[in-house]
mmCIF file of C-alpha atoms and ligand atoms in Angstrom:
data_model
loop_
_atom_site.group_PDB
_atom_site.id
_atom_site.type_symbol
_atom_site.label_atom_id
_atom_site.label_comp_id
_atom_site.label_asym_id
_atom_site.label_seq_id
_atom_site.Cartn_x
_atom_site.Cartn_y
_atom_site.Cartn_z
ATOM 1 C CA MET A 1 -64.171 84.464 -34.571
ATOM 2 C CA ASN A 2 -62.098 82.312 -36.849
ATOM 3 C CA SER A 3 -62.253 83.333 -40.480
ATOM 4 C CA HIS A 4 -60.817 81.449 -43.430
ATOM 5 C CA HIS A 5 -58.272 82.801 -45.825
ATOM 6 C CA ASN A 6 -56.578 80.801 -48.560
ATOM 7 C CA GLY A 7 -57.519 77.671 -46.632
ATOM 8 C CA HIS A 8 -55.924 79.068 -43.467
ATOM 9 C CA LYS A 9 -57.772 79.793 -40.266
ATOM 10 C CA THR A 10 -57.068 83.123 -38.615
ATOM 11 C CA LEU A 11 -56.401 82.736 -34.886
ATOM 12 C CA SER A 12 -58.209 85.047 -32.457
ATOM 13 C CA PRO A 13 -56.338 87.289 -30.016
ATOM 14 C CA GLN A 14 -56.856 87.133 -26.231
ATOM 15 C CA PRO A 15 -56.095 89.782 -23.561
ATOM 16 C CA TYR A 16 -53.128 87.657 -22.488
ATOM 17 C CA VAL A 17 -51.907 84.076 -22.313
ATOM 18 C CA TRP A 18 -51.522 82.869 -18.762
ATOM 19 C CA SER A 19 -50.908 79.596 -16.981
ATOM 20 C CA GLU A 20 -50.366 78.591 -13.355
ATOM 21 C CA PRO A 21 -49.396 80.137 -10.973
ATOM 22 C CA PRO A 22 -51.923 83.022 -11.054
ATOM 23 C CA LEU A 23 -50.943 86.615 -11.767
ATOM 24 C CA GLY A 24 -49.721 88.039 -8.456
ATOM 25 C CA GLU A 25 -47.894 84.838 -7.576
ATOM 26 C CA ALA A 26 -45.976 84.286 -10.814
ATOM 27 C CA LYS A 27 -42.262 85.051 -10.623
ATOM 28 C CA SER A 28 -39.293 85.201 -12.941
ATOM 29 C CA LEU A 29 -36.965 82.182 -13.047
ATOM 30 C CA PRO A 30 -34.309 81.745 -10.343
ATOM 31 C CA PRO A 31 -31.052 83.457 -11.449
ATOM 32 C CA ALA A 32 -29.288 80.073 -11.708
ATOM 33 C CA PHE A 33 -31.199 79.472 -14.961
ATOM 34 C CA TYR A 34 -29.154 82.307 -16.452
ATOM 35 C CA THR A 35 -25.827 81.805 -14.667
ATOM 36 C CA ASP A 36 -25.262 78.131 -13.793
ATOM 37 C CA PRO A 37 -23.190 76.160 -16.347
ATOM 38 C CA ALA A 38 -24.783 72.892 -15.118
ATOM 39 C CA ILE A 39 -28.231 74.148 -16.140
ATOM 40 C CA PHE A 40 -26.844 75.329 -19.461
ATOM 41 C CA LYS A 41 -25.392 71.865 -20.051
ATOM 42 C CA ALA A 42 -28.765 70.271 -19.277
ATOM 43 C CA GLU A 43 -30.513 72.695 -21.644
ATOM 44 C CA MET A 44 -28.069 71.745 -24.412
ATOM 45 C CA GLU A 45 -28.738 68.056 -23.964
ATOM 46 C CA HIS A 46 -32.485 68.149 -23.307
ATOM 47 C CA ILE A 47 -33.581 71.184 -25.332
ATOM 48 C CA HIS A 48 -31.188 72.423 -28.014
ATOM 49 C CA LEU A 49 -30.002 69.064 -29.327
ATOM 50 C CA LYS A 50 -33.580 67.718 -29.345
ATOM 51 C CA ASN A 51 -35.530 70.506 -31.035
ATOM 52 C CA TRP A 52 -35.820 72.176 -34.434
ATOM 53 C CA PHE A 53 -33.825 75.361 -34.908
ATOM 54 C CA PHE A 54 -33.818 77.822 -37.831
ATOM 55 C CA ALA A 55 -30.839 77.625 -40.200
ATOM 56 C CA GLY A 56 -31.591 80.075 -43.027
ATOM 57 C CA ARG A 57 -33.637 80.320 -46.199
ATOM 58 C CA VAL A 58 -33.787 78.123 -49.283
ATOM 59 C CA ASP A 59 -33.430 81.194 -51.527
ATOM 60 C CA GLU A 60 -29.933 81.753 -50.068
ATOM 61 C CA VAL A 61 -28.813 78.425 -51.577
ATOM 62 C CA ALA A 62 -30.988 78.472 -54.688
ATOM 63 C CA LYS A 63 -28.703 77.072 -57.416
ATOM 64 C CA ARG A 64 -26.881 73.749 -57.834
ATOM 65 C CA GLY A 65 -23.629 73.830 -55.857
ATOM 66 C CA ASP A 66 -24.655 76.837 -53.727
ATOM 67 C CA TYR A 67 -23.535 76.384 -50.142
ATOM 68 C CA ARG A 68 -23.583 78.165 -46.802
ATOM 69 C CA THR A 69 -21.574 77.260 -43.716
ATOM 70 C CA PHE A 70 -22.475 78.254 -40.174
ATOM 71 C CA ASP A 71 -22.120 77.163 -36.568
ATOM 72 C CA THR A 72 -24.915 75.380 -34.728
ATOM 73 C CA VAL A 73 -25.547 73.996 -31.251
ATOM 74 C CA GLY A 74 -24.279 70.675 -32.635
ATOM 75 C CA GLY A 75 -21.121 72.153 -34.215
ATOM 76 C CA PRO A 76 -20.074 73.406 -37.664
ATOM 77 C CA ALA A 77 -22.705 72.756 -40.346
ATOM 78 C CA LEU A 78 -23.099 73.123 -44.074
ATOM 79 C CA LEU A 79 -26.092 73.558 -46.364
ATOM 80 C CA ILE A 80 -25.457 72.638 -49.990
ATOM 81 C CA ARG A 81 -27.639 72.121 -53.053
ATOM 82 C CA GLY A 82 -26.742 69.011 -55.031
ATOM 83 C CA ASP A 83 -26.413 68.418 -58.782
ATOM 84 C CA ASP A 84 -29.836 66.795 -58.420
ATOM 85 C CA GLY A 85 -31.270 70.120 -57.157
ATOM 86 C CA VAL A 86 -31.824 68.675 -53.670
ATOM 87 C CA LEU A 87 -30.807 70.787 -50.663
ATOM 88 C CA ARG A 88 -28.985 68.861 -47.915
ATOM 89 C CA ALA A 89 -27.520 69.709 -44.518
ATOM 90 C CA PHE A 90 -24.261 68.111 -43.385
ATOM 91 C CA ALA A 91 -21.830 68.397 -40.523
ATOM 92 C CA ASN A 92 -19.078 70.594 -42.030
ATOM 93 C CA VAL A 93 -16.559 67.963 -40.905
ATOM 94 C CA CYS A 94 -14.191 65.766 -42.892
ATOM 95 C CA ARG A 95 -14.525 61.993 -42.500
ATOM 96 C CA HIS A 96 -10.741 61.496 -42.479
ATOM 97 C CA ARG A 97 -9.586 63.347 -39.368
ATOM 98 C CA SER A 98 -12.384 65.887 -38.840
ATOM 99 C CA SER A 99 -11.090 69.159 -40.260
ATOM 100 C CA THR A 100 -13.849 71.584 -41.194
ATOM 101 C CA LEU A 101 -14.369 71.646 -44.962
ATOM 102 C CA LEU A 102 -15.945 74.760 -46.498
ATOM 103 C CA GLU A 103 -15.858 78.362 -45.224
ATOM 104 C CA GLY A 104 -18.416 81.167 -45.587
ATOM 105 C CA CYS A 105 -20.729 80.793 -48.563
ATOM 106 C CA GLY A 106 -20.369 80.362 -52.315
ATOM 107 C CA THR A 107 -20.740 77.817 -55.094
ATOM 108 C CA ALA A 108 -18.777 74.559 -55.323
ATOM 109 C CA ARG A 109 -18.390 71.665 -57.788
ATOM 110 C CA ARG A 110 -16.738 69.453 -55.164
ATOM 111 C CA ILE A 111 -16.119 69.752 -51.438
ATOM 112 C CA ILE A 112 -12.367 69.417 -50.946
ATOM 113 C CA CYS A 113 -10.872 69.089 -47.475
ATOM 114 C CA PRO A 114 -8.117 71.689 -46.879
ATOM 115 C CA TYR A 115 -6.081 69.198 -44.781
ATOM 116 C CA HIS A 116 -5.319 66.054 -46.906
ATOM 117 C CA ALA A 117 -7.610 66.791 -49.848
ATOM 118 C CA TRP A 118 -10.234 64.121 -49.452
ATOM 119 C CA SER A 119 -12.989 65.287 -51.798
ATOM 120 C CA TYR A 120 -16.736 64.880 -51.624
ATOM 121 C CA ARG A 121 -19.545 65.144 -54.177
ATOM 122 C CA LEU A 122 -22.343 67.622 -53.506
ATOM 123 C CA ASP A 123 -24.498 64.769 -52.167
ATOM 124 C CA GLY A 124 -21.861 64.113 -49.486
ATOM 125 C CA THR A 125 -20.426 60.903 -50.956
ATOM 126 C CA LEU A 126 -16.647 60.520 -51.061
ATOM 127 C CA ALA A 127 -15.267 61.165 -54.540
ATOM 128 C CA GLY A 128 -11.530 60.876 -53.957
ATOM 129 C CA ALA A 129 -8.961 60.284 -51.207
ATOM 130 C CA PRO A 130 -5.237 60.627 -52.089
ATOM 131 C CA ASN A 131 -3.084 57.521 -51.405
ATOM 132 C CA MET A 132 -5.996 55.621 -49.909
ATOM 133 C CA SER A 133 -6.153 53.087 -52.769
ATOM 134 C CA GLU A 134 -3.083 51.430 -51.219
ATOM 135 C CA VAL A 135 -4.880 51.037 -47.881
ATOM 136 C CA PRO A 136 -6.359 47.541 -47.373
ATOM 137 C CA ASN A 137 -10.127 47.372 -46.818
ATOM 138 C CA PHE A 138 -10.669 51.025 -47.742
ATOM 139 C CA ASP A 139 -13.954 51.270 -49.602
ATOM 140 C CA PRO A 140 -14.597 54.885 -50.675
ATOM 141 C CA SER A 141 -18.265 54.101 -51.311
ATOM 142 C CA HIS A 142 -18.813 52.882 -47.751
ATOM 143 C CA SER A 143 -21.449 54.990 -45.964
ATOM 144 C CA SER A 144 -19.082 55.781 -43.073
ATOM 145 C CA HIS A 145 -17.056 57.980 -45.459
ATOM 146 C CA LYS A 146 -20.100 59.972 -46.603
ATOM 147 C CA LEU A 147 -20.532 63.346 -44.876
ATOM 148 C CA ALA A 148 -22.779 63.089 -41.814
ATOM 149 C CA GLU A 149 -26.230 64.365 -42.734
ATOM 150 C CA ILE A 150 -28.236 66.558 -40.350
ATOM 151 C CA ARG A 151 -32.000 66.121 -40.241
ATOM 152 C CA MET A 152 -33.603 68.992 -42.181
ATOM 153 C CA GLU A 153 -37.168 70.095 -42.899
ATOM 154 C CA ILE A 154 -38.454 73.192 -44.666
ATOM 155 C CA TRP A 155 -41.524 75.310 -43.960
ATOM 156 C CA GLU A 156 -42.353 78.071 -46.468
ATOM 157 C CA GLY A 157 -38.714 78.451 -47.524
ATOM 158 C CA ALA A 158 -37.460 78.482 -43.911
ATOM 159 C CA ILE A 159 -34.889 75.760 -43.228
ATOM 160 C CA PHE A 160 -34.958 74.013 -39.871
ATOM 161 C CA LEU A 161 -32.455 71.473 -38.541
ATOM 162 C CA ASP A 162 -32.715 68.987 -35.679
ATOM 163 C CA TYR A 163 -29.911 66.827 -34.270
ATOM 164 C CA ASP A 164 -32.483 64.415 -32.829
ATOM 165 C CA ASP A 165 -33.652 61.881 -35.420
ATOM 166 C CA THR A 166 -36.486 60.802 -33.093
ATOM 167 C CA ALA A 167 -37.975 64.293 -32.580
ATOM 168 C CA PRO A 168 -41.525 64.886 -33.921
ATOM 169 C CA SER A 169 -41.736 66.326 -37.455
ATOM 170 C CA LEU A 170 -41.371 70.064 -38.060
ATOM 171 C CA ALA A 171 -45.070 70.195 -39.006
ATOM 172 C CA GLU A 172 -45.989 68.763 -35.618
ATOM 173 C CA HIS A 173 -43.643 71.191 -33.878
ATOM 174 C CA LEU A 174 -45.186 74.164 -35.698
ATOM 175 C CA GLY A 175 -48.759 73.037 -34.944
ATOM 176 C CA ASN A 176 -51.204 75.742 -36.080
ATOM 177 C CA LEU A 177 -48.561 78.406 -36.755
ATOM 178 C CA PRO A 178 -49.319 78.196 -40.511
ATOM 179 C CA ASP A 179 -52.886 79.329 -39.719
ATOM 180 C CA LEU A 180 -51.568 82.594 -38.302
ATOM 181 C CA LEU A 181 -48.749 83.323 -40.764
ATOM 182 C CA GLY A 182 -50.028 81.594 -43.903
ATOM 183 C CA SER A 183 -51.291 84.741 -45.629
ATOM 184 C CA HIS A 184 -47.803 86.294 -45.541
ATOM 185 C CA ARG A 185 -46.700 83.647 -48.084
ATOM 186 C CA PHE A 186 -43.227 83.412 -46.544
ATOM 187 C CA GLY A 187 -42.370 80.808 -49.185
ATOM 188 C CA GLU A 188 -42.491 83.488 -51.886
ATOM 189 C CA MET A 189 -40.127 85.799 -50.018
ATOM 190 C CA VAL A 190 -36.403 86.371 -50.483
ATOM 191 C CA CYS A 191 -33.847 87.010 -47.768
ATOM 192 C CA THR A 192 -32.095 90.288 -48.645
ATOM 193 C CA TRP A 193 -30.233 91.124 -45.431
ATOM 194 C CA ARG A 194 -28.551 89.396 -42.493
ATOM 195 C CA THR A 195 -26.322 90.285 -39.592
ATOM 196 C CA GLU A 196 -24.920 88.612 -36.480
ATOM 197 C CA ILE A 197 -24.410 90.147 -33.043
ATOM 198 C CA GLU A 198 -22.240 88.562 -30.374
ATOM 199 C CA THR A 199 -23.886 88.994 -26.965
ATOM 200 C CA ARG A 200 -22.760 88.488 -23.363
ATOM 201 C CA CYS A 201 -26.063 87.119 -22.103
ATOM 202 C CA ASN A 202 -27.974 83.892 -21.710
ATOM 203 C CA TRP A 203 -29.907 82.657 -24.766
ATOM 204 C CA LYS A 204 -33.281 82.745 -22.982
ATOM 205 C CA MET A 205 -33.006 86.466 -22.242
ATOM 206 C CA LEU A 206 -32.726 87.374 -25.941
ATOM 207 C CA LEU A 207 -35.917 85.471 -26.700
ATOM 208 C CA GLU A 208 -37.798 86.616 -23.589
ATOM 209 C CA ASN A 209 -36.992 90.196 -24.538
ATOM 210 C CA ALA A 210 -38.215 89.578 -28.077
ATOM 211 C CA MET A 211 -41.552 88.339 -26.692
ATOM 212 C CA GLU A 212 -42.692 91.281 -24.549
ATOM 213 C CA THR A 213 -43.570 94.937 -25.190
ATOM 214 C CA TYR A 214 -43.361 95.962 -21.511
ATOM 215 C CA HIS A 215 -39.854 97.352 -22.186
ATOM 216 C CA THR A 216 -40.298 98.989 -25.574
ATOM 217 C CA GLY A 217 -41.363 102.479 -24.428
ATOM 218 C CA ILE A 218 -38.263 102.634 -22.202
ATOM 219 C CA VAL A 219 -35.448 100.740 -23.929
ATOM 220 C CA HIS A 220 -36.569 101.852 -27.394
ATOM 221 C CA ALA A 221 -37.711 105.380 -26.456
ATOM 222 C CA ALA A 222 -35.445 106.831 -29.166
ATOM 223 C CA THR A 223 -36.476 104.339 -31.883
ATOM 224 C CA ILE A 224 -39.738 102.366 -31.977
ATOM 225 C CA GLY A 225 -41.222 103.656 -28.688
ATOM 226 C CA ALA A 226 -44.123 102.195 -26.658
ATOM 227 C CA GLN A 227 -46.227 99.451 -28.207
ATOM 228 C CA ARG A 228 -49.608 97.883 -27.569
ATOM 229 C CA SER A 229 -49.984 94.125 -27.996
ATOM 230 C CA VAL A 230 -52.413 91.223 -27.809
ATOM 231 C CA SER A 231 -51.595 87.554 -27.199
ATOM 232 C CA PHE A 232 -52.668 84.394 -29.012
ATOM 233 C CA PRO A 233 -53.294 80.911 -27.649
ATOM 234 C CA THR A 234 -51.444 78.384 -29.822
ATOM 235 C CA VAL A 235 -51.305 74.654 -30.567
ATOM 236 C CA GLY A 236 -47.767 73.319 -31.050
ATOM 237 C CA GLU A 237 -44.328 74.252 -29.734
ATOM 238 C CA TRP A 238 -44.670 77.974 -30.337
ATOM 239 C CA GLN A 239 -46.072 81.172 -28.834
ATOM 240 C CA SER A 240 -47.371 84.365 -30.325
ATOM 241 C CA PHE A 241 -48.395 87.937 -29.694
ATOM 242 C CA GLN A 242 -49.199 90.793 -32.040
ATOM 243 C CA VAL A 243 -48.112 94.415 -31.810
ATOM 244 C CA LEU A 244 -51.089 96.434 -33.010
ATOM 245 C CA SER A 245 -50.361 99.083 -35.634
ATOM 246 C CA THR A 246 -52.169 99.610 -38.921
ATOM 247 C CA GLN A 247 -48.892 100.413 -40.660
ATOM 248 C CA SER A 248 -45.718 98.316 -40.631
ATOM 249 C CA ILE A 249 -43.461 98.760 -37.587
ATOM 250 C CA ALA A 250 -40.488 97.355 -39.498
ATOM 251 C CA VAL A 251 -39.268 100.912 -40.139
ATOM 252 C CA LEU A 252 -38.828 103.802 -37.688
ATOM 253 C CA LYS A 253 -41.136 106.830 -37.610
ATOM 254 C CA ASP A 254 -41.396 107.320 -41.421
ATOM 255 C CA LYS A 255 -44.134 105.895 -43.607
ATOM 256 C CA PRO A 256 -43.216 102.330 -44.693
ATOM 257 C CA PRO A 257 -41.689 102.441 -48.205
ATOM 258 C CA PHE A 258 -43.371 99.172 -49.275
ATOM 259 C CA PRO A 259 -47.104 98.444 -49.568
ATOM 260 C CA ALA A 260 -48.830 95.749 -47.530
ATOM 261 C CA ILE A 261 -48.466 92.193 -48.846
ATOM 262 C CA GLU A 262 -51.335 91.317 -51.134
ATOM 263 C CA GLY A 263 -53.969 89.005 -49.670
ATOM 264 C CA LEU A 264 -52.996 89.417 -45.993
ATOM 265 C CA SER A 265 -55.560 88.025 -43.560
ATOM 266 C CA GLU A 266 -57.698 90.551 -41.642
ATOM 267 C CA GLN A 267 -55.802 89.696 -38.446
ATOM 268 C CA SER A 268 -52.398 90.138 -40.092
ATOM 269 C CA LYS A 269 -53.431 93.582 -41.378
ATOM 270 C CA GLN A 270 -53.819 94.668 -37.714
ATOM 271 C CA GLY A 271 -50.114 94.574 -36.890
ATOM 272 C CA THR A 272 -46.905 92.558 -36.560
ATOM 273 C CA HIS A 273 -47.025 88.971 -35.322
ATOM 274 C CA PHE A 274 -44.100 88.087 -33.064
ATOM 275 C CA THR A 275 -43.870 84.324 -32.903
ATOM 276 C CA LEU A 276 -41.417 82.276 -30.893
ATOM 277 C CA ILE A 277 -40.820 78.795 -32.257
ATOM 278 C CA HIS A 278 -39.307 76.975 -29.284
ATOM 279 C CA PRO A 279 -36.587 77.039 -28.368
ATOM 280 C CA THR A 280 -34.549 79.655 -30.286
ATOM 281 C CA THR A 281 -36.359 81.031 -33.370
ATOM 282 C CA GLN A 282 -38.473 84.157 -33.699
ATOM 283 C CA PHE A 283 -40.285 85.262 -36.849
ATOM 284 C CA ALA A 284 -41.653 88.808 -36.794
ATOM 285 C CA SER A 285 -44.267 89.129 -39.537
ATOM 286 C CA ALA A 286 -45.175 92.713 -40.419
ATOM 287 C CA GLN A 287 -47.572 93.856 -43.131
ATOM 288 C CA ASP A 288 -44.735 94.270 -45.661
ATOM 289 C CA CYS A 289 -41.949 91.867 -44.650
ATOM 290 C CA ILE A 290 -40.765 89.162 -42.273
ATOM 291 C CA TRP A 291 -37.620 89.342 -40.176
ATOM 292 C CA TRP A 292 -36.136 86.689 -37.952
ATOM 293 C CA LEU A 293 -34.158 86.534 -34.741
ATOM 294 C CA ALA A 294 -32.350 83.221 -34.238
ATOM 295 C CA VAL A 295 -30.249 82.653 -31.143
ATOM 296 C CA ARG A 296 -27.333 80.238 -30.881
ATOM 297 C CA PRO A 297 -26.407 79.476 -27.289
ATOM 298 C CA VAL A 298 -22.611 79.293 -26.824
ATOM 299 C CA ALA A 299 -22.216 79.331 -23.018
ATOM 300 C CA VAL A 300 -24.483 80.150 -20.094
ATOM 301 C CA ASP A 301 -23.704 83.876 -20.521
ATOM 302 C CA HIS A 302 -22.734 83.985 -24.191
ATOM 303 C CA SER A 303 -25.004 83.799 -27.254
ATOM 304 C CA ILE A 304 -24.906 84.672 -30.925
ATOM 305 C CA LEU A 305 -27.924 86.546 -32.267
ATOM 306 C CA SER A 306 -28.598 86.183 -35.980
ATOM 307 C CA ILE A 307 -31.049 88.619 -37.602
ATOM 308 C CA GLY A 308 -32.298 88.416 -41.155
ATOM 309 C CA GLY A 309 -34.890 90.190 -43.267
ATOM 310 C CA CYS A 310 -37.132 88.893 -46.068
ATOM 311 C CA PHE A 311 -39.419 90.655 -48.575
ATOM 312 C CA PRO A 312 -41.836 89.415 -51.237
ATOM 313 C CA ARG A 313 -39.813 88.609 -54.363
ATOM 314 C CA SER A 314 -41.731 91.206 -56.438
ATOM 315 C CA TYR A 315 -40.540 94.017 -54.099
ATOM 316 C CA THR A 316 -36.926 92.910 -54.466
ATOM 317 C CA GLU A 317 -37.149 93.097 -58.272
ATOM 318 C CA GLN A 318 -37.890 96.857 -58.241
ATOM 319 C CA PRO A 319 -34.819 98.829 -59.433
ATOM 320 C CA ASP A 320 -34.894 101.101 -56.350
ATOM 321 C CA PHE A 321 -35.250 98.163 -53.922
ATOM 322 C CA PRO A 322 -31.886 98.738 -52.145
ATOM 323 C CA GLN A 323 -32.782 102.359 -51.265
ATOM 324 C CA LEU A 324 -36.316 101.447 -50.216
ATOM 325 C CA ALA A 325 -35.129 98.538 -48.060
ATOM 326 C CA ALA A 326 -32.284 100.418 -46.308
ATOM 327 C CA PRO A 327 -34.507 101.928 -43.538
ATOM 328 C CA TYR A 328 -35.687 98.408 -42.590
ATOM 329 C CA TYR A 329 -32.120 97.159 -42.150
ATOM 330 C CA LYS A 330 -31.274 100.251 -40.110
ATOM 331 C CA ARG A 331 -34.266 99.723 -37.817
ATOM 332 C CA TRP A 332 -33.647 95.991 -37.304
ATOM 333 C CA GLU A 333 -30.044 96.495 -36.306
ATOM 334 C CA ALA A 334 -30.614 99.628 -34.162
ATOM 335 C CA VAL A 335 -33.431 98.052 -32.137
ATOM 336 C CA ALA A 336 -31.511 94.787 -31.676
ATOM 337 C CA ARG A 337 -28.484 96.684 -30.348
ATOM 338 C CA GLU A 338 -30.697 98.549 -27.861
ATOM 339 C CA ASP A 339 -32.051 95.185 -26.672
ATOM 340 C CA VAL A 340 -28.614 93.613 -26.355
ATOM 341 C CA GLY A 341 -27.485 96.647 -24.329
ATOM 342 C CA ILE A 342 -30.196 96.145 -21.702
ATOM 343 C CA LEU A 343 -29.771 92.356 -21.668
ATOM 344 C CA GLU A 344 -26.084 92.656 -20.866
ATOM 345 C CA LYS A 345 -27.075 94.803 -17.867
ATOM 346 C CA GLN A 346 -29.606 92.138 -16.864
ATOM 347 C CA GLN A 347 -26.950 89.402 -17.153
ATOM 348 C CA ARG A 348 -24.649 91.342 -14.810
ATOM 349 C CA GLY A 349 -27.493 91.840 -12.347
ATOM 350 C CA LEU A 350 -28.366 88.155 -12.393
ATOM 351 C CA SER A 351 -24.823 87.309 -11.289
ATOM 352 C CA SER A 352 -25.366 89.091 -7.933
ATOM 353 C CA ARG A 353 -25.406 86.928 -4.794
ATOM 354 C CA LEU A 354 -28.544 88.849 -3.865
ATOM 355 C CA ALA A 355 -30.473 88.400 -7.138
ATOM 356 C CA ARG A 356 -33.838 86.642 -6.598
ATOM 357 C CA PRO A 357 -36.910 85.805 -8.723
ATOM 358 C CA GLY A 358 -39.118 88.917 -9.091
ATOM 359 C CA GLN A 359 -42.880 89.288 -9.473
ATOM 360 C CA LEU A 360 -44.123 89.234 -13.050
ATOM 361 C CA CYS A 361 -46.430 91.796 -14.686
ATOM 362 C CA TRP A 362 -49.413 90.782 -16.815
ATOM 363 C CA ARG A 363 -47.351 92.116 -19.721
ATOM 364 C CA ASP A 364 -44.877 89.290 -19.000
ATOM 365 C CA ASP A 365 -47.388 86.599 -20.039
ATOM 366 C CA MET A 366 -45.139 85.239 -22.780
ATOM 367 C CA ILE A 367 -42.149 85.155 -20.417
ATOM 368 C CA LEU A 368 -44.020 82.944 -17.969
ATOM 369 C CA ALA A 369 -45.132 80.569 -20.717
ATOM 370 C CA MET A 370 -41.611 80.405 -22.192
ATOM 371 C CA ASN A 371 -40.034 79.751 -18.794
ATOM 372 C CA ARG A 372 -42.512 76.963 -18.120
ATOM 373 C CA TRP A 373 -41.719 75.381 -21.485
ATOM 374 C CA VAL A 374 -37.981 75.310 -20.677
ATOM 375 C CA VAL A 375 -38.359 74.085 -17.086
ATOM 376 C CA GLY A 376 -40.777 71.370 -18.236
ATOM 377 C CA ARG A 377 -38.124 69.889 -20.513
ATOM 378 C CA LEU A 378 -35.330 69.606 -17.951
ATOM 379 C CA PRO A 379 -34.903 66.533 -15.729
ATOM 380 C CA ALA A 380 -36.427 66.860 -12.244
ATOM 381 C CA HIS A 381 -33.098 66.454 -10.451
ATOM 382 C CA ILE A 382 -31.696 69.498 -12.276
ATOM 383 C CA VAL A 383 -34.732 71.700 -11.604
ATOM 384 C CA GLU A 384 -35.474 70.663 -8.002
ATOM 385 C CA GLY A 385 -32.349 72.087 -6.404
ATOM 386 C CA VAL A 386 -32.900 75.484 -8.035
ATOM 387 C CA PHE A 387 -36.447 76.305 -6.923
ATOM 388 C CA GLU A 388 -36.679 76.847 -3.163
HETATM 389 S S1 FES B 1 -8.870 65.774 -42.292
HETATM 390 FE FE1 FES B 1 -9.807 65.986 -44.218
HETATM 391 S S2 FES B 1 -8.502 64.952 -45.556
HETATM 392 FE FE2 FES B 1 -7.567 64.672 -43.630
HETATM 393 FE FE1 FE2 B 2 -36.792 95.243 -27.546
#
């Protein structure tokens, strides 16, 4: 039954989410989807450059002039908060001859190119360009000299970017996800930890792995162990299941140091929601925190996994917060490294001449749905040759 909480509906779990073909006939994707550079190229064009991807939290760039640089599927990017308090996303690329501009993160008054010192205001407009006043027809205020802006939308403090200006809005993409996660009040959380892991595997494998509990009793025998989960039907470009556990699974065996978030929905009290926002973002929402996995595809067998953790602001203001939060960071990194270890074995196996699609288990329901989402977005001529 749907119940209402703070104006949000709570979604109801199902035994599993399934779509054609029926269980017993459903198979994993042909290995070429994980090894063929031509398919990777098609995914870049038709999936990654057309969909919303997660790019960090607004609280990481909270004050005027705060910036963060990072790589994306569309190249080097930059988030910066203007003098007007507005957060903007730009290509981190100079308009003169395309050097990158800022590095890492920090606070800036001006963005100054390290090559010939063209300088930009925080809103991306060109402020100065040495020797250019002697160049005929050079108009520094012309829009072609302003930093290229990347489409950005924010949901509950989570920043999403999209290189496709014609893509549906983030709200449309997220569909009824706010109904499931609304009571966590992600917008009132603060990111307190991040790391990045370089992986030798295809981007899809990292997300597939993050969306099933079939492997957890084996791969994570020494850490989180076996898990029980239920699935949720969803509306929008996302998928969801919940690992059932009345206490937070964001720490290993010990009792969670933080209490449950106040006002959590009845459903959210039952365990951790693992949501995949297609194509590359996962939010894991436990009773006391939210952590993300965001994957950046680099090559068909090379991906960067970003992991970050967020807590309610009130928790982070406790004097002993760093000690209390340490076991969460330890768990997130340890479990991710166990996953990457098995995925690198899977990538090697997929490169075999004899690798073939295998029969799926009912516990692979999310995998099937994710694979269908990807295949459905690629042009027929790419897909046809791969399925026999
Ligand atoms: S490339 Fe930036 S000033 Fe020349
Ligand atoms: Fe795992």
